[in-house]
PDB file of C-alpha atoms in Angstrom:
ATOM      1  CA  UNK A   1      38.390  25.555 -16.922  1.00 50.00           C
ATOM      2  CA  UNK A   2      35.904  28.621 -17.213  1.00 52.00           C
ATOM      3  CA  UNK A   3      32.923  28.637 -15.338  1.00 53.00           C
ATOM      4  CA  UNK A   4      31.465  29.064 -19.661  1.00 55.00           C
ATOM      5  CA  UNK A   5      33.637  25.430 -20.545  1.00 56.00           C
ATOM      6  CA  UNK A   6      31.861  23.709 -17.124  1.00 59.00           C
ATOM      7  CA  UNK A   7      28.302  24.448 -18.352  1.00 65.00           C
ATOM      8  CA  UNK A   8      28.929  23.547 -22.108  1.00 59.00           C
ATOM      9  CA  UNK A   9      30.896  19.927 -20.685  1.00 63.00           C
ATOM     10  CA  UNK A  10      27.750  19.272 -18.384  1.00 67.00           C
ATOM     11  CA  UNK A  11      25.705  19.565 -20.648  1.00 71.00           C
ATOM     12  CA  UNK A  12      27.136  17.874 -23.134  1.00 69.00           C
ATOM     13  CA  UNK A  13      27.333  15.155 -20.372  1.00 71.00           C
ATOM     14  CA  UNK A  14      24.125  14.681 -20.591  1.00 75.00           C
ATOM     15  CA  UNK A  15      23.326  15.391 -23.931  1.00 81.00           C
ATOM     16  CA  UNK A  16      25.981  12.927 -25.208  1.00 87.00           C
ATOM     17  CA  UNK A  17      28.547  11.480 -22.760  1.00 88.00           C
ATOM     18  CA  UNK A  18      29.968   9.065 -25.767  1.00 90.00           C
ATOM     19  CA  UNK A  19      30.492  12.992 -27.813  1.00 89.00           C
ATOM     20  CA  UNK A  20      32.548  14.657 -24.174  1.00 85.00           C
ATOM     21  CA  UNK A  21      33.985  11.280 -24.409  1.00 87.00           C
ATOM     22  CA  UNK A  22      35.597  11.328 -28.157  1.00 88.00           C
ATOM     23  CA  UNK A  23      36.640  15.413 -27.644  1.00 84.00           C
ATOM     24  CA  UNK A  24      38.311  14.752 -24.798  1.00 85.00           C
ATOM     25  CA  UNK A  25      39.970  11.744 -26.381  1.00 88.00           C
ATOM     26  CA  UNK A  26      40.997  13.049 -29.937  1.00 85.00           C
ATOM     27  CA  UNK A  27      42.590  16.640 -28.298  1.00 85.00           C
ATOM     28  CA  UNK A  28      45.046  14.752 -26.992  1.00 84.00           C
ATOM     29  CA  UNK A  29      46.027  13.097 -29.805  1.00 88.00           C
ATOM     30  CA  UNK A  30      47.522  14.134 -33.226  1.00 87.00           C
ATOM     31  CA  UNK A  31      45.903  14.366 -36.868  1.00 84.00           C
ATOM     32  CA  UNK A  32      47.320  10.787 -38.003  1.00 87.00           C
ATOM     33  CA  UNK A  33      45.998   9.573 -33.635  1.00 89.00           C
ATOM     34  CA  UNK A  34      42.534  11.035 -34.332  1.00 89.00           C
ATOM     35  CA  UNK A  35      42.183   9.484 -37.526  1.00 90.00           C
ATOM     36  CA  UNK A  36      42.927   6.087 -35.632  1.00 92.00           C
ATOM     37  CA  UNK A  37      40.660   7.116 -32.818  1.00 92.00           C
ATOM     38  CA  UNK A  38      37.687   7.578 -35.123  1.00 91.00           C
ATOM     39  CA  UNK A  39      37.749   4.860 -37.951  1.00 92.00           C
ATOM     40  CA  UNK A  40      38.061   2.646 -34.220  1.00 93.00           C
ATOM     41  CA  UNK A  41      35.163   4.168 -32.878  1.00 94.00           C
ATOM     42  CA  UNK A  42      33.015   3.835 -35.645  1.00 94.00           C
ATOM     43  CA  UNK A  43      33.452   0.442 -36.060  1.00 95.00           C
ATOM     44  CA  UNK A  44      33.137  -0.208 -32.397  1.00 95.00           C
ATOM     45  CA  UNK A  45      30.245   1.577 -31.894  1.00 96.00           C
ATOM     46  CA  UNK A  46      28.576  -0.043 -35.424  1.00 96.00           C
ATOM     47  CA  UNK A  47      29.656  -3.663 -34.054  1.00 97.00           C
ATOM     48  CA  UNK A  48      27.719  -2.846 -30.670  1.00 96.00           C
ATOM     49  CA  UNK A  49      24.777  -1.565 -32.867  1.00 96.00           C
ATOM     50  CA  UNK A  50      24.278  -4.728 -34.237  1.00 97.00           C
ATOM     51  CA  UNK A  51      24.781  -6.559 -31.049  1.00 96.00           C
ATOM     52  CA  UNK A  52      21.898  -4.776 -29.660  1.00 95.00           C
ATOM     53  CA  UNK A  53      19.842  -4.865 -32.502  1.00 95.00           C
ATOM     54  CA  UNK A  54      20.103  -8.717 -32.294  1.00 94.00           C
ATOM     55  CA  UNK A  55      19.263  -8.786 -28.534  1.00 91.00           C
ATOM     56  CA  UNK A  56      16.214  -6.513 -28.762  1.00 90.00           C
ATOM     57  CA  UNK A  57      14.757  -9.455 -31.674  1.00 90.00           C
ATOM     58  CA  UNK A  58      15.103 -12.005 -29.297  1.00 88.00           C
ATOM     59  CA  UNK A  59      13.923 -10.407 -26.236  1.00 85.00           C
ATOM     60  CA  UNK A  60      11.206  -9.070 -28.249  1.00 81.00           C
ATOM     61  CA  UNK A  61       9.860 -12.229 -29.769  1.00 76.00           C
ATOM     62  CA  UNK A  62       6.344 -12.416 -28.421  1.00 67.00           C
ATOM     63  CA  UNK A  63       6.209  -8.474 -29.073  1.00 68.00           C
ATOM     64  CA  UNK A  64       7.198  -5.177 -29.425  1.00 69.00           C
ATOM     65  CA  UNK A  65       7.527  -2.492 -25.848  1.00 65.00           C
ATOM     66  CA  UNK A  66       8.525  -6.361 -23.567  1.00 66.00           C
ATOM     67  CA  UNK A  67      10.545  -6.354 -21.576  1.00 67.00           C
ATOM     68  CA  UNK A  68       8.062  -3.926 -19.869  1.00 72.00           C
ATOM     69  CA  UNK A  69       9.832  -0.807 -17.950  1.00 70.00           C
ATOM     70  CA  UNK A  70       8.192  -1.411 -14.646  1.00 68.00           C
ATOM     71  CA  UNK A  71      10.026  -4.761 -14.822  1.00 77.00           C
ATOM     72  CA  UNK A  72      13.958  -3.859 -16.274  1.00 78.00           C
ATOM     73  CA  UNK A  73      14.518  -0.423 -16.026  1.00 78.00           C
ATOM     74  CA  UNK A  74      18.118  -0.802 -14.029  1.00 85.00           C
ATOM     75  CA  UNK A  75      19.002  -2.471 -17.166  1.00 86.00           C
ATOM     76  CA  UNK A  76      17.411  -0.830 -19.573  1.00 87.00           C
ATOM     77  CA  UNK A  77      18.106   2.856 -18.801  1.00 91.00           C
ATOM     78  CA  UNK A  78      21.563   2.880 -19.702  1.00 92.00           C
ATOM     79  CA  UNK A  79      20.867   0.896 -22.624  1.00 93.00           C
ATOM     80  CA  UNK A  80      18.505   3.741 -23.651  1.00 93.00           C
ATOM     81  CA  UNK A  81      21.189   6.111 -22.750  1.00 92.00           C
ATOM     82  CA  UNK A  82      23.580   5.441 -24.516  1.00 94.00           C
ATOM     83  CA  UNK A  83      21.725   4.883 -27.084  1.00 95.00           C
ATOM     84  CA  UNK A  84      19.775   8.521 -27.450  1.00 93.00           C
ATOM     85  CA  UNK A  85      24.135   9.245 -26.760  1.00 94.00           C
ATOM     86  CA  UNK A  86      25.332   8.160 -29.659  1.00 94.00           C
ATOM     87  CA  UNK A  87      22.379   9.394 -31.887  1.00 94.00           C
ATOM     88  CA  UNK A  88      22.910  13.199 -30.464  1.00 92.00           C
ATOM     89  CA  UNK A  89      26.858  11.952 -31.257  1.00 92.00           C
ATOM     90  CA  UNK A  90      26.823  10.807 -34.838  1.00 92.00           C
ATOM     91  CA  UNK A  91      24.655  13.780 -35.289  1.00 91.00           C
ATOM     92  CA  UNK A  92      26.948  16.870 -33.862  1.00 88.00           C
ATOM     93  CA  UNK A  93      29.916  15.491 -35.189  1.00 87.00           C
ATOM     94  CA  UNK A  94      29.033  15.066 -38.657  1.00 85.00           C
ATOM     95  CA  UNK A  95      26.899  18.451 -38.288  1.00 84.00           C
ATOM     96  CA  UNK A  96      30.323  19.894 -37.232  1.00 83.00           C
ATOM     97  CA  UNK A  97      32.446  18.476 -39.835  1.00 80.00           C
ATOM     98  CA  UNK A  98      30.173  19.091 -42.402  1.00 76.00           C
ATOM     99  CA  UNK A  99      30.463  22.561 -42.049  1.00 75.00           C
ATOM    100  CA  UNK A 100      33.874  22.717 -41.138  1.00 76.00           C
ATOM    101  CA  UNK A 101      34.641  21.674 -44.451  1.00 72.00           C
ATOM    102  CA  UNK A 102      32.484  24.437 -46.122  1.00 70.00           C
ATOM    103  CA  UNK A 103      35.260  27.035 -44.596  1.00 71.00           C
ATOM    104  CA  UNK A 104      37.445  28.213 -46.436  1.00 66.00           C
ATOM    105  CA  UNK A 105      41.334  27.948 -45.145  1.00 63.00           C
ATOM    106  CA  UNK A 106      40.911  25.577 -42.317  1.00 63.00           C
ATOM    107  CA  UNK A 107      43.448  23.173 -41.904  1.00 69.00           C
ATOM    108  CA  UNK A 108      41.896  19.498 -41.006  1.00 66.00           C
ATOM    109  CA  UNK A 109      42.248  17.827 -37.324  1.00 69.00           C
ATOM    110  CA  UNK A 110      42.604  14.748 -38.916  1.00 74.00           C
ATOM    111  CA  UNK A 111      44.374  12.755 -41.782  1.00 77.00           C
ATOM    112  CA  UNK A 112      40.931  11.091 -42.912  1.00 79.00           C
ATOM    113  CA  UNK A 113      40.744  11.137 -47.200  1.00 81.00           C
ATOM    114  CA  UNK A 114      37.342  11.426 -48.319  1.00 76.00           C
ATOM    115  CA  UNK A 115      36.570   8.293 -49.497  1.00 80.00           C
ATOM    116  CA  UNK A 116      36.728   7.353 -45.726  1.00 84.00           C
ATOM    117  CA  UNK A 117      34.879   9.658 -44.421  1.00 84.00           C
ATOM    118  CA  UNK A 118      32.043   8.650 -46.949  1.00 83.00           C
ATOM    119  CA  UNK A 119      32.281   5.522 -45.414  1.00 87.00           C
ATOM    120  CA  UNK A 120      32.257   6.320 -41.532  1.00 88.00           C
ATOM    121  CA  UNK A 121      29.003   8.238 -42.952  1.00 88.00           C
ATOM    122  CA  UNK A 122      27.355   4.996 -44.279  1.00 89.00           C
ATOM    123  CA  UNK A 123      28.706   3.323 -41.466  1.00 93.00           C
ATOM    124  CA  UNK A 124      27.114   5.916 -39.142  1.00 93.00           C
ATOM    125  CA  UNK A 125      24.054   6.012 -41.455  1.00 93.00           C
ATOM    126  CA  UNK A 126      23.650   2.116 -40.754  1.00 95.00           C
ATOM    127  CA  UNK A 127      24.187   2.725 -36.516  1.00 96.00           C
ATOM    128  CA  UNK A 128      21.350   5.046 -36.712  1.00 95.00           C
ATOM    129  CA  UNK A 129      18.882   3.065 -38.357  1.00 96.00           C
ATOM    130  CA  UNK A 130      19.480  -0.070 -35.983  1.00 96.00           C
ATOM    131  CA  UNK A 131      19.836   2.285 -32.347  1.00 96.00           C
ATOM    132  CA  UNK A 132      16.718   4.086 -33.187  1.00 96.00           C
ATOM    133  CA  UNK A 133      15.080   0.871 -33.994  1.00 94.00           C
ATOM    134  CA  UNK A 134      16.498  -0.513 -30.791  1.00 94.00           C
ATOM    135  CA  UNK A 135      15.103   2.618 -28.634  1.00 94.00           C
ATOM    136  CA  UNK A 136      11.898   2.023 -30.336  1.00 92.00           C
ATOM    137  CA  UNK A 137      11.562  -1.102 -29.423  1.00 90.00           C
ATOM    138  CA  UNK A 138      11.887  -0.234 -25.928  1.00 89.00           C
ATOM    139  CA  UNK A 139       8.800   2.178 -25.987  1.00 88.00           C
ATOM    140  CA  UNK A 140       5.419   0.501 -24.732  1.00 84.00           C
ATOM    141  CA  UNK A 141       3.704  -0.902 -27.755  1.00 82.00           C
ATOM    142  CA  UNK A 142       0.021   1.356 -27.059  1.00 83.00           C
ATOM    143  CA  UNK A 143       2.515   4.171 -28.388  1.00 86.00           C
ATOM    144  CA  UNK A 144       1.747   3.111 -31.564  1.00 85.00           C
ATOM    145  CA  UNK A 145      -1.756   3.281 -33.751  1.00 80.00           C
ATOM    146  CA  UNK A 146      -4.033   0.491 -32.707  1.00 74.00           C
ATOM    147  CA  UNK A 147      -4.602  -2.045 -35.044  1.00 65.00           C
ATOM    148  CA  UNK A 148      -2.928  -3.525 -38.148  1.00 57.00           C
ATOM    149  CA  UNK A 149      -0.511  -0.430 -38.423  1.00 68.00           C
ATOM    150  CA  UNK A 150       1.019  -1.536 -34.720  1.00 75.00           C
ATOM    151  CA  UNK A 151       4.224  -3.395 -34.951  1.00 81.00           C
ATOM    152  CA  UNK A 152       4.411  -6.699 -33.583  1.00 80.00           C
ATOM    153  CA  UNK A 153       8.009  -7.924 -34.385  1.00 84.00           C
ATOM    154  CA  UNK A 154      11.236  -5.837 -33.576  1.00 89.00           C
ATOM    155  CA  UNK A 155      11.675  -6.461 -37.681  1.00 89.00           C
ATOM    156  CA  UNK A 156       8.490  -4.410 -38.048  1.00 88.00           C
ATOM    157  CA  UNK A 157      10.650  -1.662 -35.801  1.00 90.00           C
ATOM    158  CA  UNK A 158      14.126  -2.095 -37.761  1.00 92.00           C
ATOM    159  CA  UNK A 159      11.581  -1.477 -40.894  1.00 91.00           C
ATOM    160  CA  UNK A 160       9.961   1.831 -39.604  1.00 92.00           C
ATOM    161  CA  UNK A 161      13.196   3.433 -39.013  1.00 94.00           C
ATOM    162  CA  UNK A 162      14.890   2.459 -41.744  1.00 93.00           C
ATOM    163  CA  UNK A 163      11.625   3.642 -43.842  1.00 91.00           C
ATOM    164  CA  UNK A 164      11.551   6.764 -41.308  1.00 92.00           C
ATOM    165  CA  UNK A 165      15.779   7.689 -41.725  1.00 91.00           C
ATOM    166  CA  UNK A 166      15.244   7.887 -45.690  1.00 86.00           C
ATOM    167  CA  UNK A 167      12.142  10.011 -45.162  1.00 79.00           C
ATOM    168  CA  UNK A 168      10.611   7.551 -47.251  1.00 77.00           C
ATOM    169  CA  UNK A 169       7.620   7.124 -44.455  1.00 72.00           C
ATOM    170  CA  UNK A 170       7.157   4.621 -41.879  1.00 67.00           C
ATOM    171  CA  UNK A 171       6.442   1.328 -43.526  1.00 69.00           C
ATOM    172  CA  UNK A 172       2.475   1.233 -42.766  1.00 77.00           C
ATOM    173  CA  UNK A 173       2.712   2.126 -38.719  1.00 82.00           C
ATOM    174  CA  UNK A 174       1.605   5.252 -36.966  1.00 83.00           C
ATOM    175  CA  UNK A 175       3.331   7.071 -34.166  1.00 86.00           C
ATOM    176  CA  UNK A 176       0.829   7.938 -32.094  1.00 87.00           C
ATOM    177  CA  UNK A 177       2.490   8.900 -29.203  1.00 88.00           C
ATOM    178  CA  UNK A 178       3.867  12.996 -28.775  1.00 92.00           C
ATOM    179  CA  UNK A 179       7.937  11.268 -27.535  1.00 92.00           C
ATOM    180  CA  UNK A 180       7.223   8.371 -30.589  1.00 92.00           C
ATOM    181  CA  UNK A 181       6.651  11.228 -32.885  1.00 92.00           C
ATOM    182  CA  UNK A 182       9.444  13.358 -32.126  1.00 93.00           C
ATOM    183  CA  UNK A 183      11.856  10.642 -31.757  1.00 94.00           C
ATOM    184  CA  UNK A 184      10.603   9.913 -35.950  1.00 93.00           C
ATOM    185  CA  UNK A 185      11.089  13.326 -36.442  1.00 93.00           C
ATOM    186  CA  UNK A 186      14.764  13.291 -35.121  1.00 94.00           C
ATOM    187  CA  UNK A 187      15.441  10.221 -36.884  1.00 94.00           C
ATOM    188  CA  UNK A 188      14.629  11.870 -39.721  1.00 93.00           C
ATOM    189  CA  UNK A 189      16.590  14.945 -39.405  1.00 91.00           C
ATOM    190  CA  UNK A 190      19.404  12.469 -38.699  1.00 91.00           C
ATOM    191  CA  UNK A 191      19.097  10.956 -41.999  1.00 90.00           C
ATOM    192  CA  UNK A 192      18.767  14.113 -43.852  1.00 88.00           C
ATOM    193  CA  UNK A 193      22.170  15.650 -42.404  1.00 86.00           C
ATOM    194  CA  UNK A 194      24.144  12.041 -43.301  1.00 85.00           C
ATOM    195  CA  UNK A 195      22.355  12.031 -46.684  1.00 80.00           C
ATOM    196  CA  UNK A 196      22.233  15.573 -48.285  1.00 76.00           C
ATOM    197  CA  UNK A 197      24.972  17.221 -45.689  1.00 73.00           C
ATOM    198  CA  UNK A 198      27.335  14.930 -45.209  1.00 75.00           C
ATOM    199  CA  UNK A 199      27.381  12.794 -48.384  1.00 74.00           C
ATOM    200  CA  UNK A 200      27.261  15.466 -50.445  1.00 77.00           C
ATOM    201  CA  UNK A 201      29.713  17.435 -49.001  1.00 79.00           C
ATOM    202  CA  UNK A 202      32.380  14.697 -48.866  1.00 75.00           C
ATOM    203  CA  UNK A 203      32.040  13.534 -52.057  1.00 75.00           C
ATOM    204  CA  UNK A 204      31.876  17.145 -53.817  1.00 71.00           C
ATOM    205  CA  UNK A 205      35.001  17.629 -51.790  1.00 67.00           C
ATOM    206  CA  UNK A 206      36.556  14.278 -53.384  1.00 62.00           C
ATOM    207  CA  UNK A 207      35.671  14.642 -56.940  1.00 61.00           C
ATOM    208  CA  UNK A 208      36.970  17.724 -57.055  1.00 66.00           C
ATOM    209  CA  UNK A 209      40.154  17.221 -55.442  1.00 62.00           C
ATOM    210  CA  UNK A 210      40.559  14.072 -57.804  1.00 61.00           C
ATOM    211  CA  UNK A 211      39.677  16.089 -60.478  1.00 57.00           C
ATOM    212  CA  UNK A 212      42.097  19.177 -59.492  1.00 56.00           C
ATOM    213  CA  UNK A 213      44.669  16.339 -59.734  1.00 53.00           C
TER     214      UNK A 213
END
């Protein structure tokens, strides 16, 4: 490996371990082993979405930003990592398949038919909205605007970035907070790729395959 592939591996290490993870995993497989690979992972990775979107309303019950840090940071850090993983990984893969698909004469890495791939997008679309909500509602809750426009439930949370991911606004709370605000703001450019980039692309690329038929 060139000193060039080191760099780009480290620091997609620590960018997005779950990303390094899925390369490494689908170049040594075949088209019809990647598409296996991926429709696995997505649903994996959506299941555990929902597992920890369930845990963070329980443990959050008497309010949003407890557990405190200070108090369960060996636990929570790689919860928060992999989280802010998988975020930067549903968004450079889709960036890089969305594009991909824009150039002319290159032959796919995978078997995947459109319609699927619109669905791993809503799937992945779904995964967002629930990990940023979960990563929210790990923040301390003076992050956000004092007063009625603070959330107080981790539902008020799973609102905000579902509100936030369809650039549709934030449901009546206020980031006040510089790493609240440009967490929002990467939700939201998130969204936009999965929504105008990827959605449109795929199912462009569908109808008019089904209608070259």
């Amino acid at each position: 490996m060139s000193d060039r592939s080191k760099a780009v591996a480290v620091a997609l290490f620590a960018l997005s371990p779950t990303y390094l993870l899925a390369d490494v995993q689908k170049r040594k497989r075949d088209p019809a082993g990647r598409t296996m690979l991926i429709r696995r992972r997505n649903v994996v990775y959506l299941v555990t979405g929902m597992i920890l979107a369930g845990i963070a309303l329980v443990v959050t019950r008497h309010g949003t930003g407890r557990p405190p840090w200070s108090t369960w940071w060996p636990i929570m850090a790689p919860i928060a990592w992999y989280l802010q993983s998988r975020c930067h990984e549903i968004f450079l893969a889709f960036y890089f398949d969305a594009f991909d698909k824009l150039r002319p004469g290159l032959e796919p890495s995978s078997t995947l038919e459109w319609p699927t791939r619109v669905r791993l997008a809503l799937n992945s679309y779904v995964e967002l909205t629930l990990d940023f909500s979960v990563l929210y509602a790990m923040l301390p809750a003076d992050m956000w605007q004092k007063g009625a426009q603070r959330p107080g439930m981790f539902t008020d949370l799973l609102t905000y970035s579902a509100m936030t991911i369809t650039t549709s606004g934030g449901g009546g709370f206020v980031a006040c907070h510089p790493l609240l605000q440009l967490m929002s703001t990467y939700e939201v450019f998130c969204g936009l790729l999965l929504l105008v980039v990827s959605f449109t692309i795929y199912t462009g690329r569908g109808l008019s395959e089904r209608s070259g038929n």
